[in-house]
Structure formats: structure tokens, C-alpha cells
C-alpha positions as MATLAB code, in Angstrom:
seq = 'MNKFITAALASLIATIGVTSCRPTASNGDVSRTKQEEKQLNAPAKFNRDSAYSYVRRQVTFGPRVAGTEENRKCREYIVNELQRHGAQNVNVQTGKVRAFNDDEFLIGNIMGSYRPELKDRILLVAHYDTRPWCDSDNNEENRLKPVIGANDGASGVATILEIARNLNAKEAPIGVDILFVDAEDYGQASGFSSHDSSWCLGTQYWIENIPYNADSLPRYAVLLDMVGGIGAKFHREYFSDKYARALVDRVWSTAARSGYEDRFINKSGGSVVDDHLFLNEAGIPAIDIIESKNDATGTFPATWHTINDTLDNIDPSSLEAAGQTVLNLIYNEKSYPG';
ca = [
     103.053  -60.797  -64.146;
     102.242  -57.168  -63.641;
      99.644  -58.068  -61.108;
      99.570  -55.267  -58.604;
      96.768  -53.090  -57.337;
      97.378  -49.487  -58.320;
      98.292  -47.192  -55.458;
      95.405  -44.750  -55.671;
      92.806  -47.454  -56.065;
      94.442  -49.568  -53.395;
      93.952  -46.699  -50.963;
      90.284  -46.472  -51.858;
      89.854  -50.208  -51.588;
      91.472  -50.279  -48.171;
      89.219  -47.447  -47.039;
      85.842  -48.381  -48.434;
      86.239  -51.961  -49.597;
      84.412  -53.246  -52.635;
      82.465  -50.009  -53.098;
      85.652  -48.539  -54.545;
      84.831  -50.386  -57.733;
      81.807  -49.865  -59.889;
      78.752  -51.690  -58.527;
      78.708  -55.324  -59.537;
      75.763  -57.011  -61.138;
      72.958  -58.098  -58.894;
      72.876  -61.687  -57.730;
      69.985  -62.196  -60.105;
      72.333  -61.705  -63.044;
      74.179  -64.904  -62.201;
      71.404  -66.939  -60.631;
      70.721  -70.226  -62.334;
      67.287  -71.280  -63.512;
      66.229  -74.569  -65.015;
      65.428  -72.777  -68.261;
      68.891  -71.187  -68.416;
      70.574  -74.510  -67.726;
      68.613  -76.094  -70.582;
      69.694  -73.305  -72.923;
      73.418  -73.586  -72.121;
      75.131  -75.307  -75.024;
      78.189  -77.232  -73.828;
      79.484  -79.428  -76.669;
      83.126  -79.206  -75.571;
      84.659  -80.742  -72.452;
      87.670  -79.118  -70.827;
      90.155  -81.753  -69.675;
      91.850  -80.613  -66.467;
      94.551  -83.278  -66.726;
      95.438  -82.183  -70.241;
      95.677  -78.558  -69.093;
      97.836  -79.569  -66.141;
     100.202  -81.362  -68.525;
     100.611  -78.117  -70.488;
     101.597  -76.340  -67.273;
     104.071  -79.097  -66.429;
     105.656  -78.961  -69.872;
     106.218  -75.205  -69.704;
     107.758  -75.469  -66.244;
     110.289  -78.010  -67.505;
     111.914  -75.224  -69.539;
     112.695  -73.391  -66.296;
     111.926  -69.676  -65.822;
     110.811  -68.240  -69.195;
     112.134  -64.711  -68.724;
     111.782  -62.550  -71.836;
     114.917  -62.546  -73.961;
     116.285  -65.849  -72.622;
     116.874  -69.205  -74.295;
     114.265  -70.805  -71.998;
     111.727  -68.272  -73.225;
     112.599  -69.065  -76.840;
     112.243  -72.811  -76.300;
     108.863  -72.322  -74.654;
     107.767  -70.141  -77.559;
     108.681  -72.902  -80.014;
     106.739  -75.394  -77.921;
     103.609  -73.202  -77.904;
     103.823  -72.655  -81.673;
     104.092  -76.402  -82.218;
     101.110  -77.075  -79.928;
      98.933  -74.550  -81.745;
      99.829  -76.136  -85.069;
      99.213  -79.611  -83.659;
      95.769  -78.465  -82.567;
      94.860  -77.231  -86.021;
      95.252  -73.480  -85.540;
      95.675  -71.569  -88.783;
      97.857  -68.574  -89.573;
     100.182  -69.405  -86.691;
     102.937  -66.817  -86.569;
     105.368  -65.072  -84.237;
     105.504  -61.288  -84.167;
     109.053  -60.325  -83.208;
     110.427  -57.016  -82.057;
     112.799  -55.288  -79.663;
     111.668  -53.624  -76.448;
     113.381  -51.729  -73.657;
     112.442  -52.365  -70.023;
     112.259  -49.792  -67.221;
     115.808  -50.703  -66.093;
     117.189  -50.204  -69.630;
     117.398  -53.936  -70.356;
     116.802  -54.350  -74.081;
     115.813  -57.655  -75.642;
     113.918  -59.349  -78.447;
     110.373  -60.534  -77.807;
     108.000  -62.838  -79.635;
     104.196  -62.594  -79.540;
     102.476  -65.747  -80.789;
      99.181  -65.743  -82.708;
      96.940  -68.391  -84.215;
      93.365  -68.480  -85.518;
      90.349  -70.731  -85.743;
      87.838  -70.145  -88.526;
      89.854  -67.232  -89.983;
      87.306  -66.880  -92.775;
      84.832  -65.307  -90.336;
      84.984  -61.553  -89.815;
      83.140  -61.793  -86.497;
      85.852  -62.792  -84.021;
      86.883  -62.899  -80.380;
      90.376  -62.943  -78.863;
      91.850  -65.106  -76.092;
      95.025  -63.838  -74.426;
      97.657  -65.061  -71.949;
     101.329  -64.237  -71.298;
     103.981  -66.954  -71.460;
     106.975  -65.140  -69.987;
     107.888  -65.172  -66.294;
     109.166  -62.485  -63.946;
     112.967  -62.105  -63.735;
     112.879  -61.617  -59.959;
     111.079  -63.202  -56.993;
     110.800  -59.723  -55.512;
     107.785  -60.580  -53.340;
     109.495  -63.521  -51.647;
     109.722  -63.380  -47.846;
     113.327  -64.520  -48.011;
     115.552  -61.678  -49.179;
     118.078  -64.160  -50.583;
     115.469  -65.336  -53.100;
     114.490  -61.934  -54.450;
     116.999  -61.835  -57.285;
     116.084  -65.331  -58.483;
     113.690  -65.686  -61.459;
     110.124  -66.881  -60.926;
     109.301  -70.407  -62.148;
     105.841  -69.139  -63.082;
     103.689  -72.265  -62.937;
     100.673  -70.097  -62.113;
     101.896  -66.666  -63.191;
     102.293  -67.372  -66.854;
     101.973  -71.110  -67.493;
      98.417  -71.545  -66.154;
      96.851  -69.072  -68.592;
      98.765  -70.508  -71.528;
      97.840  -74.064  -70.536;
      94.145  -73.208  -70.251;
      94.079  -71.644  -73.698;
      96.005  -74.550  -75.241;
      93.377  -76.931  -73.879;
      90.683  -74.648  -75.316;
      92.549  -74.791  -78.645;
      92.461  -78.586  -78.543;
      88.681  -78.387  -78.222;
      88.338  -75.809  -80.990;
      90.169  -78.203  -83.293;
      87.847  -81.076  -82.373;
      84.579  -79.120  -82.526;
      84.036  -76.083  -84.759;
      83.009  -72.973  -82.843;
      80.185  -70.716  -84.062;
      82.515  -67.703  -84.131;
      86.058  -66.935  -85.192;
      88.574  -67.289  -82.370;
      92.024  -65.714  -82.360;
      94.633  -66.683  -79.791;
      97.413  -64.391  -78.603;
     100.260  -65.403  -76.308;
     102.235  -62.309  -75.351;
     105.821  -61.967  -74.224;
     107.488  -59.566  -71.737;
     104.379  -59.020  -69.635;
     106.174  -59.504  -66.347;
     109.265  -57.293  -66.724;
     107.716  -54.235  -65.068;
     108.723  -51.921  -62.241;
     107.124  -52.964  -58.960;
     107.956  -49.794  -57.024;
     105.798  -46.759  -57.566;
     102.780  -48.803  -58.638;
     100.376  -46.706  -60.744;
     103.091  -44.260  -61.849;
     104.783  -47.111  -63.733;
     101.844  -48.906  -65.379;
     103.414  -48.671  -68.842;
     106.523  -50.558  -67.669;
     104.406  -53.725  -67.682;
     102.895  -55.688  -70.568;
     105.631  -54.722  -73.022;
     104.654  -57.487  -75.430;
     101.033  -56.401  -75.535;
     102.007  -52.771  -76.026;
     104.257  -53.782  -78.930;
     101.451  -55.909  -80.409;
      99.055  -52.954  -80.240;
     101.594  -50.676  -81.944;
     101.741  -53.242  -84.756;
      98.194  -54.580  -84.475;
      97.323  -57.185  -87.136;
      93.727  -55.957  -87.534;
      92.166  -53.170  -89.535;
      90.266  -50.525  -87.590;
      86.946  -51.979  -88.785;
      87.843  -55.606  -88.050;
      88.895  -55.605  -84.399;
      87.779  -58.598  -82.326;
      84.363  -58.171  -80.746;
      86.009  -58.658  -77.353;
      89.001  -60.214  -75.616;
      89.293  -62.508  -72.586;
      92.593  -62.538  -70.712;
      93.446  -65.575  -68.576;
      96.106  -65.028  -65.923;
      96.919  -66.817  -62.667;
      94.007  -69.217  -63.097;
      95.724  -72.300  -61.640;
      96.142  -71.546  -57.951;
      94.931  -73.965  -55.283;
      91.232  -73.329  -54.727;
      91.438  -70.201  -56.891;
      88.454  -67.854  -56.921;
      87.922  -65.226  -59.584;
      86.376  -61.913  -58.584;
      85.231  -59.154  -60.914;
      88.244  -56.998  -61.758;
      87.869  -53.202  -61.692;
      89.099  -52.291  -65.177;
      87.155  -55.208  -66.672;
      83.971  -53.800  -65.144;
      84.900  -50.260  -66.179;
      85.492  -51.005  -69.850;
      83.541  -54.205  -70.535;
      80.955  -54.608  -67.795;
      78.436  -56.405  -70.010;
      81.063  -59.008  -70.903;
      81.938  -59.531  -67.231;
      78.231  -60.092  -66.550;
      78.063  -62.675  -69.337;
      81.174  -64.556  -68.272;
      80.209  -64.703  -64.599;
      76.682  -65.774  -65.566;
      78.122  -68.476  -67.830;
      80.330  -69.673  -64.977;
      77.347  -69.915  -62.634;
      75.297  -71.824  -65.196;
      78.287  -74.115  -65.763;
      78.469  -75.054  -62.084;
      81.354  -72.761  -61.084;
      79.484  -70.116  -59.109;
      81.709  -70.947  -56.119;
      84.799  -70.072  -58.205;
      83.537  -66.995  -60.064;
      82.599  -64.659  -57.241;
      80.165  -61.930  -58.238;
      81.928  -59.266  -56.176;
      84.751  -56.815  -56.778;
      88.310  -58.097  -56.621;
      90.026  -54.728  -56.966;
      92.042  -53.354  -59.889;
      94.862  -55.091  -61.727;
      97.322  -53.640  -64.222;
      97.429  -56.369  -66.825;
      97.338  -56.893  -70.585;
      93.587  -56.240  -70.759;
      94.108  -52.614  -69.673;
      96.105  -51.848  -72.822;
      93.723  -53.828  -75.043;
      90.822  -51.761  -73.749;
      92.722  -48.547  -74.408;
      93.297  -49.795  -77.976;
      89.552  -50.189  -78.541;
      89.120  -53.921  -77.862;
      86.722  -54.507  -74.931;
      88.696  -56.865  -72.699;
      88.299  -58.528  -69.322;
      90.715  -60.286  -66.989;
      89.962  -63.652  -65.403;
      92.489  -63.641  -62.581;
      92.786  -64.577  -58.917;
      93.138  -61.134  -57.346;
      91.399  -61.574  -53.984;
      92.830  -64.715  -52.440;
      91.105  -65.822  -49.218;
      94.384  -65.938  -47.267;
      96.157  -62.831  -48.595;
      93.288  -60.568  -49.656;
      95.095  -59.907  -52.929;
      97.088  -62.270  -55.121;
      97.981  -65.842  -54.155;
     100.781  -66.241  -51.621;
     102.964  -67.760  -54.369;
     102.860  -64.575  -56.472;
     106.364  -63.443  -57.494;
     108.000  -65.916  -55.120;
     110.054  -69.091  -55.496;
     106.914  -71.030  -54.540;
     105.143  -70.414  -57.844;
     105.776  -74.028  -58.762;
     103.902  -77.009  -60.164;
     103.178  -78.236  -56.627;
     100.897  -75.235  -56.164;
      98.807  -75.774  -59.289;
      95.218  -76.994  -58.876;
      93.750  -78.757  -61.944;
      90.226  -77.980  -60.738;
      90.994  -74.254  -60.937;
      92.202  -74.650  -64.518;
      88.977  -76.487  -65.296;
      86.727  -73.827  -63.751;
      88.316  -71.085  -65.861;
      88.666  -73.173  -69.011;
      85.230  -74.747  -69.104;
      83.637  -71.365  -68.468;
      85.437  -69.840  -71.451;
      84.631  -72.863  -73.620;
      80.955  -72.529  -72.764;
      81.127  -68.812  -73.505;
      82.586  -69.518  -76.951;
      80.177  -72.268  -77.937;
      77.165  -70.209  -76.875;
      78.171  -67.258  -79.050;
      76.065  -66.190  -81.984;
      78.024  -65.244  -85.070;
      77.066  -62.068  -86.908;
      77.784  -61.917  -90.633;
      79.726  -58.980  -91.930;
];
């Protein structure tokens, strides 16, 4: 994925630490009280084993690099799973994009909806492609090999597919749209912030051809990316706080009330160039649930953009923490007529 800390912000972060980001909510915003716990409506149960099986199935296709046959087969699989889980209006938005290195290829963004009759909607997003190169691998011989992408790609998709299974079993109080984007991870790693637009090509194409009217955009979007790492912890991401701070507060509070306060850390995790950045710029308040401050590396997990991003390094309990939090967020929404 395009998960790198931008150069200018990285310098600030290295110099002054978490104060480089906007102040996070006070601990009181995520503290649990007995009254809050009673008020949390949790009618849906995220199944970590089911989510893990979705990761495993995607990995069996091999690397899902945009424009490849493996990518196409994975896309067909995701479409079939959405239909199997009762999603309506399932479709694939196709188009041609050109990468920073002049590679040109067809992409396919996948969408599906639950309760499409409701105007009041939210959007869940993940990317299903994988990076063409293991360019962060310690072994130089591996750097031209494609990434398997068990975490960086498959984990977000798997979490949302398990959420979709629940949405089919239990009607949500709000309309939910699902978007799986292609060609997120084909960006230029060198130069960092000067090449932000080389990432998230599928999302940028989707925005150029957005399937919403200006007065019917989703209320907000939640992006799930790299949510399956071993012992993963999710810090508040800079651009999420900048554009959708109130939503970050709500999600991290929901996580704490759901018993995942040890996974959703109420502190800054730095800035990440990801699909949510372009969604925010398009007028959809969006946040990124992502492991961006790993205990061992200080940034992304050690498997990031390496040959070790494999099924062996997926933690079902991490998938559950992210997935159950988002499920509880959805089922505690209040729908507004319009």
C-alpha cells in the first residue's frame, strides 16, 4: 500500500514526536463508564476465524498486482462474496490508469450496498491489490518480487467481507456502501510527499467518476488497511484527525467501550498517504484505521512491503479488534431521514 510517512511531517515527528500532529482527544473521551457500556448496542458478532479465512482465500491467488490475472481472479472472488452476503447493486467500475513509471493497465473498483433505499449512508473502504515490488525487504534480491499482501491488502478486504456477512444477517440502522479499490499500491516510494498522487490510483479514478450526486455523498468513510498484523495497535492517524477529528473520537471511543482500548491507542501515529486522503479532498470525511506505529519499528509492521507479508504473520485477534469496533460503530448509528 502507499503507507509511508510524508517527508516533511516525518521530520517534524522525528523532532517533536506526537506533538507534530493535532492534539488528540483527552483520555476522558475514550474512558469507559458503566452507563456507556449499557448504552453500547452490539447485535452483531465479528467472527475472527471467518475473517481469517477471507485473508487465506485471497492469498491463494498469489500477489494481486493491479492489471494481472491474479488481481482479476481476486476481484471476481470479492464480487461473488458480496453477492453471497446479500449486497445489492454490486458492480465493478473499470478504467485505465497510468502509473508513475508509465505502466498502463486496466483497473476494477468494486462496490456494493446495504439498504440502498436510505439516503443517509456511510462508506467502508479497503484496497485489494498488492504492491508489485518488495522494495522494503532487507534482502536486495527480493526487492523486485511482488508482495503477497496478506496484511497489506487482504486484511482490510477480509475485515469488510466479514462485516458484510453481518450486515446481511442483521439489518443496520443506516445505509452502508462498500468500496474495494484497485491500484492503491503502485506508487513511487522515493521522494515521499512529492509523489503522493502516484498512490491510490483506483481511488483517484473512482473520485473522478464518483457514483454519488453532490448532495448525496456518504456521511463519512472508514478505511481499513493493514489491520491484521500480529498484536496490531491502531493509533490516531494525522490526516484522519485533521479532516475528521470528531469521527476519530467516536471510533476510538467505540473501540474502548467494546473492550479494545489496548488496540486502539488514543495517541498520534503520524501521517499516512492512503485512500482516505483523497476521499477527504473530495468532500467525504474519512479516517484510516491502520497500524502505523508498530512497537518494534516505530512505523509500519516489519512485514510491510517485504516477502514476509504472508498468512503466517496474520493475527485473527487484530482482525477482530478492528472489525468488531466498526460493526459496533455501524449498529450504534442513528439514521437521519432525507
